[in-house]
Every structure is written in C-alpha cells, then in structure tokens.
mmCIF file of N, CA and C in Angstrom:
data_model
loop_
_atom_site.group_PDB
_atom_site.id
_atom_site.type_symbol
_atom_site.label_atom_id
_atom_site.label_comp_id
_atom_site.label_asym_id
_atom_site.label_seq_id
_atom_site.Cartn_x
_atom_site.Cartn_y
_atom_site.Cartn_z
ATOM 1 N N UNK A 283 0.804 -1.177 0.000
ATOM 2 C CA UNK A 283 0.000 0.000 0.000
ATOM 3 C C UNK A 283 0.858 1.257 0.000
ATOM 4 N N UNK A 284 0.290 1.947 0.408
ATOM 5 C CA UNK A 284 0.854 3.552 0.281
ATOM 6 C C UNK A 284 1.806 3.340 1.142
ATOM 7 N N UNK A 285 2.268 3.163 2.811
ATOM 8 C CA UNK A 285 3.216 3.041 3.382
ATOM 9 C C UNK A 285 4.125 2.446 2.639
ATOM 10 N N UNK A 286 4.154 1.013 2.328
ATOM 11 C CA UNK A 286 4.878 0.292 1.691
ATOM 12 C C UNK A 286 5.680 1.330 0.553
ATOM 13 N N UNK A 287 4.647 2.295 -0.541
ATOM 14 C CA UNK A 287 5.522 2.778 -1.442
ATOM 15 C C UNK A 287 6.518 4.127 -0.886
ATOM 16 N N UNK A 288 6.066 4.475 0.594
ATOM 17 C CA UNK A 288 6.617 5.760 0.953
ATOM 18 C C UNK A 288 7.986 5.040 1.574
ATOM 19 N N UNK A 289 8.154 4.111 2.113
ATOM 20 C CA UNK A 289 8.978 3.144 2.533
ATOM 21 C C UNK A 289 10.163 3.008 1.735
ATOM 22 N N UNK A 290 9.924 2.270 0.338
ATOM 23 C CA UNK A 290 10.922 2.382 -0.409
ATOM 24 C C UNK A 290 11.484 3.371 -0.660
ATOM 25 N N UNK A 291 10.324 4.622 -1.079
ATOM 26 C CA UNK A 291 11.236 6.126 -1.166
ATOM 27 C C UNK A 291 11.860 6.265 -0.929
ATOM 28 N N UNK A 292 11.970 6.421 0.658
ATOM 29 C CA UNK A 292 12.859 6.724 1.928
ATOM 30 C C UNK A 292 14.167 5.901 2.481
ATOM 31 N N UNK A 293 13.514 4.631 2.196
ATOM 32 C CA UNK A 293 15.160 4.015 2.379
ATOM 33 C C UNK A 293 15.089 2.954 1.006
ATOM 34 N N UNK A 294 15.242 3.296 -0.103
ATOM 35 C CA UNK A 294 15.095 2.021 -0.944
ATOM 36 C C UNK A 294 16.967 1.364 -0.539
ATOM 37 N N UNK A 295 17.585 1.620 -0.587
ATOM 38 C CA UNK A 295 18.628 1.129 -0.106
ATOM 39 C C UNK A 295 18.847 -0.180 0.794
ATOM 40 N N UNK A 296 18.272 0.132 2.083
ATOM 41 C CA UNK A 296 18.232 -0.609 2.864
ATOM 42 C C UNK A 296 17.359 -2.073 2.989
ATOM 43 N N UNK A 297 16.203 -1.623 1.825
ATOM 44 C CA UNK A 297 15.276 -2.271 1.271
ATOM 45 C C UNK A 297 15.886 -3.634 0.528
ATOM 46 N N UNK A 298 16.625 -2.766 -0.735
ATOM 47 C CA UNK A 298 17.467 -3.673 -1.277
ATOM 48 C C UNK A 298 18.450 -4.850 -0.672
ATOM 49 N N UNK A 299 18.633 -4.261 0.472
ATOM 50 C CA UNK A 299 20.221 -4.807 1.194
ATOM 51 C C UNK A 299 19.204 -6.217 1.788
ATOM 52 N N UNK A 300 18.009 -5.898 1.956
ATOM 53 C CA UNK A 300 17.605 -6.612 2.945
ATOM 54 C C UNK A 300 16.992 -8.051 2.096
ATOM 55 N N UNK A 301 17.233 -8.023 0.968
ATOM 56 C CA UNK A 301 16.720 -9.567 -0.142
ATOM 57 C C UNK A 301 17.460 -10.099 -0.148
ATOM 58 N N UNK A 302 18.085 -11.423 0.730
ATOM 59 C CA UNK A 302 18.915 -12.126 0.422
ATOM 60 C C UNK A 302 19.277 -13.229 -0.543
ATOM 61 N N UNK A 303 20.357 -13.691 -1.035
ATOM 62 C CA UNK A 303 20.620 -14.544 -1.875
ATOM 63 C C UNK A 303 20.091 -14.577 -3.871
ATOM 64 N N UNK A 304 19.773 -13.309 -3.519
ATOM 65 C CA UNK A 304 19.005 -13.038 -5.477
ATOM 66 C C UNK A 304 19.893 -12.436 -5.614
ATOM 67 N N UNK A 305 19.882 -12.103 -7.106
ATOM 68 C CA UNK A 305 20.143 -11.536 -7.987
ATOM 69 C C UNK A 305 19.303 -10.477 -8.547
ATOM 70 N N UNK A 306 19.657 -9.242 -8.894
ATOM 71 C CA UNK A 306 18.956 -8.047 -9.351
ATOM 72 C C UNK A 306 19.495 -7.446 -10.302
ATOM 73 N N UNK A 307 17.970 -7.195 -11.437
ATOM 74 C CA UNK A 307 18.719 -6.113 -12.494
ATOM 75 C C UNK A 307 18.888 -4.798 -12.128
ATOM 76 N N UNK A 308 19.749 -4.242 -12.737
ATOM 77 C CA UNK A 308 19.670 -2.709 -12.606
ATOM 78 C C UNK A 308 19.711 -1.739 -13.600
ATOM 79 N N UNK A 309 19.055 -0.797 -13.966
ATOM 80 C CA UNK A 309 18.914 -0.261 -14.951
ATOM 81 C C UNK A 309 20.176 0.749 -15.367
ATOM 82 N N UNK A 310 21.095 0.197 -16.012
ATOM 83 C CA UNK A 310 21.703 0.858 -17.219
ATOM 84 C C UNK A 310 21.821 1.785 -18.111
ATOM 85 N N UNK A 311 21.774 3.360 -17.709
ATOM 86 C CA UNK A 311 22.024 4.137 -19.071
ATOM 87 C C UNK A 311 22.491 3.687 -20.305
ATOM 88 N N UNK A 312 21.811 3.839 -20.870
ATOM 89 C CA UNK A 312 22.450 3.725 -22.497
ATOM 90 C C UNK A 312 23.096 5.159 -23.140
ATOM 91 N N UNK A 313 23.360 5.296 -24.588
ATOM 92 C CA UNK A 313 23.910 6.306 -25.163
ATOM 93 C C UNK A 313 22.469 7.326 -25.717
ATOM 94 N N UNK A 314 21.716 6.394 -25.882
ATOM 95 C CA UNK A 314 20.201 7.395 -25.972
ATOM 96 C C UNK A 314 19.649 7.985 -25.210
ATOM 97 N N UNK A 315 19.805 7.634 -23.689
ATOM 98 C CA UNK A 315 19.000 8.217 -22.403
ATOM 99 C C UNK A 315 17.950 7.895 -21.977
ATOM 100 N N UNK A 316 17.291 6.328 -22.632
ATOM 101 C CA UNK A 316 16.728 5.510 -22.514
ATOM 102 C C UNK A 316 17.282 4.905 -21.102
ATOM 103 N N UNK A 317 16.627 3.864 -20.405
ATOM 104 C CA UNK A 317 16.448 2.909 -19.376
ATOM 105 C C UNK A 317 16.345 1.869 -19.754
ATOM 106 N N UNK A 318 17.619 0.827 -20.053
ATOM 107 C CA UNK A 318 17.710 -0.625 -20.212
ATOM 108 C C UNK A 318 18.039 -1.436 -18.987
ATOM 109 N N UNK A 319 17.113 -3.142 -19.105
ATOM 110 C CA UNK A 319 17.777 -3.554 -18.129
ATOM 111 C C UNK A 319 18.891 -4.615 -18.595
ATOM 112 N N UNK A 320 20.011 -4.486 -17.443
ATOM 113 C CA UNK A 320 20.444 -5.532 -17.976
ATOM 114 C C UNK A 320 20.912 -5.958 -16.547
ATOM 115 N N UNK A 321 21.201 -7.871 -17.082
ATOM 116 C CA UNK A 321 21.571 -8.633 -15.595
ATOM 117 C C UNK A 321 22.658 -8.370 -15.578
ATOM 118 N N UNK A 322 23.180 -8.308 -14.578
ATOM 119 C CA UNK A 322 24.689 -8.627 -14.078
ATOM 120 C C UNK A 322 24.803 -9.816 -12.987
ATOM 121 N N UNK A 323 25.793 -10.779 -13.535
ATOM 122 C CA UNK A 323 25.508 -12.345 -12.599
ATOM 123 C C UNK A 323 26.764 -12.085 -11.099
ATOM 124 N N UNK A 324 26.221 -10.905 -10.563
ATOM 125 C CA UNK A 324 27.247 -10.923 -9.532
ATOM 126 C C UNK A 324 26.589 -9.868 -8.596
ATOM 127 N N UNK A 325 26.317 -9.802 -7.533
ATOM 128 C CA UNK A 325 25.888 -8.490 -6.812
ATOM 129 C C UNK A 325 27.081 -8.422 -5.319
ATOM 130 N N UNK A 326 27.476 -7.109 -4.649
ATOM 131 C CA UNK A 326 28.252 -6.990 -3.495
ATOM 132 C C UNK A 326 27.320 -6.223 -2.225
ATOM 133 N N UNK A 327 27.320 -6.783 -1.771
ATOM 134 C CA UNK A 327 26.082 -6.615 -0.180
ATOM 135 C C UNK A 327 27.188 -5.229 0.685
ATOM 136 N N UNK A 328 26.368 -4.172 0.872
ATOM 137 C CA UNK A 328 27.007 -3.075 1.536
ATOM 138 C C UNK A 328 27.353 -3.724 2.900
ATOM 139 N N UNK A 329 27.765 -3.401 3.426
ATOM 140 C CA UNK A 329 28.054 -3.286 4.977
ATOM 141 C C UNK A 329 26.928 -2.801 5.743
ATOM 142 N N UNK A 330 26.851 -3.111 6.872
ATOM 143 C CA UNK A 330 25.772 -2.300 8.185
ATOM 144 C C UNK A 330 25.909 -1.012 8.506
ATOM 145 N N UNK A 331 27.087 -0.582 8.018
ATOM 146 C CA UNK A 331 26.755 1.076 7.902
ATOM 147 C C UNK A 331 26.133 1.670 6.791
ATOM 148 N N UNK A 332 26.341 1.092 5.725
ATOM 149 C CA UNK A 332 25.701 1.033 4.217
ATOM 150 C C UNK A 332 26.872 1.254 3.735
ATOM 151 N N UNK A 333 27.665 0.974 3.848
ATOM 152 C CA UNK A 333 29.084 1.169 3.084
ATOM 153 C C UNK A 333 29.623 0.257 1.960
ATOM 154 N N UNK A 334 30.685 0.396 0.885
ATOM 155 C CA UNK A 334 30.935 -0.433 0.397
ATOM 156 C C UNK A 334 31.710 -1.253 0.752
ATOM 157 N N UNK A 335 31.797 -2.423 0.640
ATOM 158 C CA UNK A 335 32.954 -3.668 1.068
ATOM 159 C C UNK A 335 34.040 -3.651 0.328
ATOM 160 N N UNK A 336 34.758 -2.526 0.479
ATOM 161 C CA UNK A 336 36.213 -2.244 0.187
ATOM 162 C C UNK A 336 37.203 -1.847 1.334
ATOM 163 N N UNK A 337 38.330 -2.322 1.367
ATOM 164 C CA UNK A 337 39.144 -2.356 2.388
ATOM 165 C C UNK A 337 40.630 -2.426 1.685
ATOM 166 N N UNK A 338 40.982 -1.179 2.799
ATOM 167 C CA UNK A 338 42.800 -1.276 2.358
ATOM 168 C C UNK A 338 43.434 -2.065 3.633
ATOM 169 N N UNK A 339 44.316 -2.813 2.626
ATOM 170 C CA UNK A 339 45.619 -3.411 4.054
ATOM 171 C C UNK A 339 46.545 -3.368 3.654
ATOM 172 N N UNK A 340 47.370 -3.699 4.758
ATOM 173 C CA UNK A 340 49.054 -3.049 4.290
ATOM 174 C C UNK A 340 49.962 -4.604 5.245
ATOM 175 N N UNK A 341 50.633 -4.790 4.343
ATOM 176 C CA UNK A 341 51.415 -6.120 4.499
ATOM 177 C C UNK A 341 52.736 -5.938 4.118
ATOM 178 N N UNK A 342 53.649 -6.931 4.635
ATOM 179 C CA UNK A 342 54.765 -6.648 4.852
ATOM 180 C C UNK A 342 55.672 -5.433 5.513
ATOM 181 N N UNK A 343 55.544 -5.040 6.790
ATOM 182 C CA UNK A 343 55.991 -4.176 7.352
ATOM 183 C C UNK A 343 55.629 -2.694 6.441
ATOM 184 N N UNK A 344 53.940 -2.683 6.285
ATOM 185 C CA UNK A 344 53.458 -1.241 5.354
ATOM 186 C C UNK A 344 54.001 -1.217 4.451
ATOM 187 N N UNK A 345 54.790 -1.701 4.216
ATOM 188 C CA UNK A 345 55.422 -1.875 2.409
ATOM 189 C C UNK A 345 54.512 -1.736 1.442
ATOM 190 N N UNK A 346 53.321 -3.152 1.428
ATOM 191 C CA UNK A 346 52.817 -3.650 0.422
ATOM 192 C C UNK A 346 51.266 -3.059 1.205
ATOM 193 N N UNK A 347 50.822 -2.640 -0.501
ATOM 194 C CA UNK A 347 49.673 -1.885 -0.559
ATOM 195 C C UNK A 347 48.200 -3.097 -0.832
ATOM 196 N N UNK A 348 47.357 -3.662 -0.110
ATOM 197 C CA UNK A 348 46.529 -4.224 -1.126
ATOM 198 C C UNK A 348 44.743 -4.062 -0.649
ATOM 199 N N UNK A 349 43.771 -3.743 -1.586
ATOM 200 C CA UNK A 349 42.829 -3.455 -1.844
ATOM 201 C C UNK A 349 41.703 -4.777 -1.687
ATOM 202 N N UNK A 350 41.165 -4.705 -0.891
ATOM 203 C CA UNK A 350 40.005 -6.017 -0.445
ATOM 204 C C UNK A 350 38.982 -6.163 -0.575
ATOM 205 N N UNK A 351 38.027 -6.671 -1.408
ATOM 206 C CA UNK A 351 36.684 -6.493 -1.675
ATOM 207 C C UNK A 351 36.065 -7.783 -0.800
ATOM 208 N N UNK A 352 35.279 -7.297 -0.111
ATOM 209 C CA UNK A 352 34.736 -8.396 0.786
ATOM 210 C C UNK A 352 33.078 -8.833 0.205
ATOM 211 N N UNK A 353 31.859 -9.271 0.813
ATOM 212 C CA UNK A 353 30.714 -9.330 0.674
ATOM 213 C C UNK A 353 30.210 -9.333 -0.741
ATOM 214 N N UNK A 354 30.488 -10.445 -1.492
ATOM 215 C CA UNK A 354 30.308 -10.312 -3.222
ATOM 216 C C UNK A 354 29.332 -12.201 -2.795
ATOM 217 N N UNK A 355 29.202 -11.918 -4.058
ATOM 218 C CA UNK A 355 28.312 -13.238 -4.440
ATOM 219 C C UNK A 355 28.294 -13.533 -5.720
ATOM 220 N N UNK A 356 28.136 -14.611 -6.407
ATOM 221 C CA UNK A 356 27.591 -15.094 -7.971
ATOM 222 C C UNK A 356 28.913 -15.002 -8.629
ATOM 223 N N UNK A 357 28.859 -15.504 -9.851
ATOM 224 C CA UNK A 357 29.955 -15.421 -10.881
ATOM 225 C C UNK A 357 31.248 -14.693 -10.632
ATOM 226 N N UNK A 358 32.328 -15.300 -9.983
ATOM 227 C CA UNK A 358 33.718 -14.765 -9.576
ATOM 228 C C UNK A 358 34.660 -14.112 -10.893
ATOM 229 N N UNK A 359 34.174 -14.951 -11.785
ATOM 230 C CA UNK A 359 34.962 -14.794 -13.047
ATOM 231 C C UNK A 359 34.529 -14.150 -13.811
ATOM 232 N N UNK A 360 33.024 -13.739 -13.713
ATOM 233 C CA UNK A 360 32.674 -12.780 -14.032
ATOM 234 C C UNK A 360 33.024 -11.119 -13.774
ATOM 235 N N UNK A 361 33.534 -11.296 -12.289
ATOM 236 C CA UNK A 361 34.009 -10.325 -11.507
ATOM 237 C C UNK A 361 35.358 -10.105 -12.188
ATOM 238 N N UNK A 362 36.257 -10.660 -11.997
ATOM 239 C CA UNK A 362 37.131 -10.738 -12.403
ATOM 240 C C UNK A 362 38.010 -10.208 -13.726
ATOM 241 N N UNK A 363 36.929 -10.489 -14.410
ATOM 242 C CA UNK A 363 36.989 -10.319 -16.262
ATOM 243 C C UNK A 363 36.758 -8.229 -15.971
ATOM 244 N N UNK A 364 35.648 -7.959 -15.283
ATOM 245 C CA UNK A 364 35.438 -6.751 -15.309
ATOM 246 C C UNK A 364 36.777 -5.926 -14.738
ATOM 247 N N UNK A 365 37.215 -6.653 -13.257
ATOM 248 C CA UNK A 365 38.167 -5.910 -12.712
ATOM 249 C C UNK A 365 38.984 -5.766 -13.779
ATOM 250 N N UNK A 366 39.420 -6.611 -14.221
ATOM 251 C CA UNK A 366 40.606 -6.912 -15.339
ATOM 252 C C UNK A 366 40.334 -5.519 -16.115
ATOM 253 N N UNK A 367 39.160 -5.131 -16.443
ATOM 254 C CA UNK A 367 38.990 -4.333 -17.585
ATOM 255 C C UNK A 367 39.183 -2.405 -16.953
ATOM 256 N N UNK A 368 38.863 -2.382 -15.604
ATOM 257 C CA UNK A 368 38.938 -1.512 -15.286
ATOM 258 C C UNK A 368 40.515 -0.679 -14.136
ATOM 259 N N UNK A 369 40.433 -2.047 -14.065
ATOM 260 C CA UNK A 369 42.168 -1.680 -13.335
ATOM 261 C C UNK A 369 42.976 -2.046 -14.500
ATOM 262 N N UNK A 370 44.597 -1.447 -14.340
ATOM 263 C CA UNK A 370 45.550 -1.372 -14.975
ATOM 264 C C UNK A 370 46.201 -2.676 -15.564
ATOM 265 N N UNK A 371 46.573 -2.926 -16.272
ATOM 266 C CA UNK A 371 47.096 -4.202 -16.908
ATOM 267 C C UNK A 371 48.023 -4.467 -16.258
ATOM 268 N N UNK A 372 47.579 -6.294 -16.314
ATOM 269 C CA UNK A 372 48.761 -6.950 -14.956
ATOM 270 C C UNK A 372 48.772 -6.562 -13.578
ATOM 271 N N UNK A 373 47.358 -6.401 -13.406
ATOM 272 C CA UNK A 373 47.537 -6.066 -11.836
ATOM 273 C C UNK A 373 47.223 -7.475 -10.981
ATOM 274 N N UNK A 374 47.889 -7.525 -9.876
ATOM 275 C CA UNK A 374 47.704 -9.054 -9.681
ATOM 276 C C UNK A 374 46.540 -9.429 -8.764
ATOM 277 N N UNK A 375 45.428 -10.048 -8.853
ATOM 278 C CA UNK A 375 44.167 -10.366 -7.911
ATOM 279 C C UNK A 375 44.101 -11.257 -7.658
ATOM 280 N N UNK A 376 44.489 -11.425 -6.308
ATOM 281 C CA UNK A 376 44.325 -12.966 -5.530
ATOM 282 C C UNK A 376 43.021 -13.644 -5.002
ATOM 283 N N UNK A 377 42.513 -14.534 -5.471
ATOM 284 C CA UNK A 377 41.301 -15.249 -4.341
ATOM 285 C C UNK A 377 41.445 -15.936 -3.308
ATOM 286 N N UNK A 378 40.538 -15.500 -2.419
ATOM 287 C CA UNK A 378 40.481 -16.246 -1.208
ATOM 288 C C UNK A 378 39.453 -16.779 -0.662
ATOM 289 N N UNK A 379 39.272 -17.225 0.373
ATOM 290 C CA UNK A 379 37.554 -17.670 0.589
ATOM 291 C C UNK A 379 37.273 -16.349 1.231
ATOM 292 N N UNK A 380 36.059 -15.723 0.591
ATOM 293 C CA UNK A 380 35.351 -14.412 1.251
ATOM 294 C C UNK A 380 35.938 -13.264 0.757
ATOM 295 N N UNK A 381 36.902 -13.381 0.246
ATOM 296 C CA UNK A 381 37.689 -11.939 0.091
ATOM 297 C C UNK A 381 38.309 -12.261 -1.671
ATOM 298 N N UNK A 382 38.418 -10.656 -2.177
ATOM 299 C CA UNK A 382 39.684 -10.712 -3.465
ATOM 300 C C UNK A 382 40.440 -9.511 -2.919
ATOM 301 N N UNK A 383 41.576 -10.007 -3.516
ATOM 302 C CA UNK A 383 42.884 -8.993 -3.208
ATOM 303 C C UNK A 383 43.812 -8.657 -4.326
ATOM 304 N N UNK A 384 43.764 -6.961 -3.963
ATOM 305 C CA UNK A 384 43.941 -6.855 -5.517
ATOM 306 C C UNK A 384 45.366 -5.616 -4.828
ATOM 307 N N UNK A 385 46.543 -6.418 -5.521
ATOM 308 C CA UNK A 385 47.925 -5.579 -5.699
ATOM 309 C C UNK A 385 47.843 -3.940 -5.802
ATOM 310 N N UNK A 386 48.020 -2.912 -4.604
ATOM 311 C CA UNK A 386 47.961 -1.336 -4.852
ATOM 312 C C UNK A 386 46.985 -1.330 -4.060
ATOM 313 N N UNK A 387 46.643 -0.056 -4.504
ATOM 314 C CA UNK A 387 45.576 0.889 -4.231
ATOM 315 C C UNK A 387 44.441 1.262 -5.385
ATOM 316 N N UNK A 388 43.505 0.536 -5.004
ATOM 317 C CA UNK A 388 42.339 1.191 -5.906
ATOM 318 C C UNK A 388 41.204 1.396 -5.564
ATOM 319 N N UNK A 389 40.535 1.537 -4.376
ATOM 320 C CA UNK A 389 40.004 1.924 -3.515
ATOM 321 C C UNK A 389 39.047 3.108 -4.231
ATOM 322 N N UNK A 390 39.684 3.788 -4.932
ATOM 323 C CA UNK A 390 38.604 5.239 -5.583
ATOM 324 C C UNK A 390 38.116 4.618 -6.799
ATOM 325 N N UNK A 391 38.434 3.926 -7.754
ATOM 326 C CA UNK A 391 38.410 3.108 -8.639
ATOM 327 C C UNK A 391 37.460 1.817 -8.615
ATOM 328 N N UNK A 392 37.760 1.369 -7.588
ATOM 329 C CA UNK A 392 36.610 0.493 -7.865
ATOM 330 C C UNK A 392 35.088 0.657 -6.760
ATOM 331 N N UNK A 393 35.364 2.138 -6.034
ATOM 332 C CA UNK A 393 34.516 2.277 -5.656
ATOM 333 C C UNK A 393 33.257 3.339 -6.817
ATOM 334 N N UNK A 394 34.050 3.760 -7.631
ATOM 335 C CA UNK A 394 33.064 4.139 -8.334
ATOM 336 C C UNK A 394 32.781 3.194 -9.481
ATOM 337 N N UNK A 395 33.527 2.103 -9.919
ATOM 338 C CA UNK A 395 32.825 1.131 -10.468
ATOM 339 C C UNK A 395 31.734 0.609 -9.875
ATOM 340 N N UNK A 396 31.620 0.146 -8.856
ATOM 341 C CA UNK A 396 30.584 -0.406 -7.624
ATOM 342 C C UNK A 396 29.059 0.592 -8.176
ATOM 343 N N UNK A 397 29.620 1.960 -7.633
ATOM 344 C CA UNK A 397 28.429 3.329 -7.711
ATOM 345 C C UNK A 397 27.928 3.041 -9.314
ATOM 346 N N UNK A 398 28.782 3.045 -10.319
ATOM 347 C CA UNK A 398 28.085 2.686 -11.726
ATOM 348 C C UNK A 398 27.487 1.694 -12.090
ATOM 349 N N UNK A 399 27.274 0.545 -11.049
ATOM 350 C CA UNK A 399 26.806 -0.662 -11.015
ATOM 351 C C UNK A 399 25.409 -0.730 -10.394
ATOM 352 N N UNK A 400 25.212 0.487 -9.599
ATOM 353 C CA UNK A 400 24.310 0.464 -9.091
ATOM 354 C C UNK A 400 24.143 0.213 -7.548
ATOM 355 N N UNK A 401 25.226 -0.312 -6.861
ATOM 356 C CA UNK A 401 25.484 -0.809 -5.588
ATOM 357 C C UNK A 401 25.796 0.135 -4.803
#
C-alpha cells in the first residue's frame, strides 16, 4: 500500500540490502537516455553502515599496498573479467575464501565502479 511505497522512497537502499541470496537487475544508461535492463551475474552486499565492502591493508611491514573487496556473491569470473577491464594491466588479484585482493591501491576506482553498477 501507500506506506509500503513511501517506505521504499525513503530508504530504498536498505530495502534492497535486505533480499537475500538473489540476484537483481539494474537499470543501465544507455547512449540514448533511454532505461535498459540488464543482468549482471554478480551483486556486493554493503556493509551495516551502508558502506561499500572495500578495504585497504598493508602487508609486509606497510610496504605492500593491497585493496580487499569483501561481501560479493555469484559469478567470480565474471568479476574478475570486469576488474581486469577496469584496473591497470597486470595487476595481480588474488582469491580467497570471502575476500579478493587486488595488488595497490584502488580503492577510488573500484569504488566508483561499484556506484556505476548500481550498488
């Protein structure tokens, strides 16, 4: 009903956060300014502050720089293929259980990939 739609208004965010285990389209600008949907086989769950699940750590006595994406789901290699496309060539991304780790700093970078994703 009407609550229900004033609800989403107000926090559609939190709304979202709160469907577990699906998958969601999100609508896509195109070059016309049209509204397409398209799937993406991977979604990343904000944090409880609503934040994104990006994290810097520093290894080897602060030496070594590396970038952590935590809270992801669905198609890894799908993920992967994209990072590939948006970070620098040859950057090295490690898997782990729960986490990817990605060589540097990119933290601004793939947080606005995330924001263009819709997340």
């Amino acid at each position: 009903g009407r609550r229900m739609e004033r609800g989403i208004r107000m926090c559609s965010l939190s709304l979202l956060r709160s469907v577990p285990r699906t998958f969601r389209s999100y609508a896509m600008a195109s070059s016309n300014s049209s509204s397409v949907e398209k799937q993406i086989p991977f979604i990343f769950r904000r944090t409880k502050s609503n934040n994104l699940p990006i994290y810097m750590d520093y290894k080897n006595g602060r030496t070594k720089t590396v970038t952590v994406i935590r809270k992801y789901e669905g198609n890894i290699a799908a993920i992967r293929n994209q990072l590939n496309q948006i970070l620098p060539e040859n950057t090295e991304i490690k898997e782990f259980v729960g986490r990817l780790e990605i060589k540097g700093d990119h933290k601004v970078a793939l947080k606005g990939w995330m924001n263009s994703l819709g997340f």
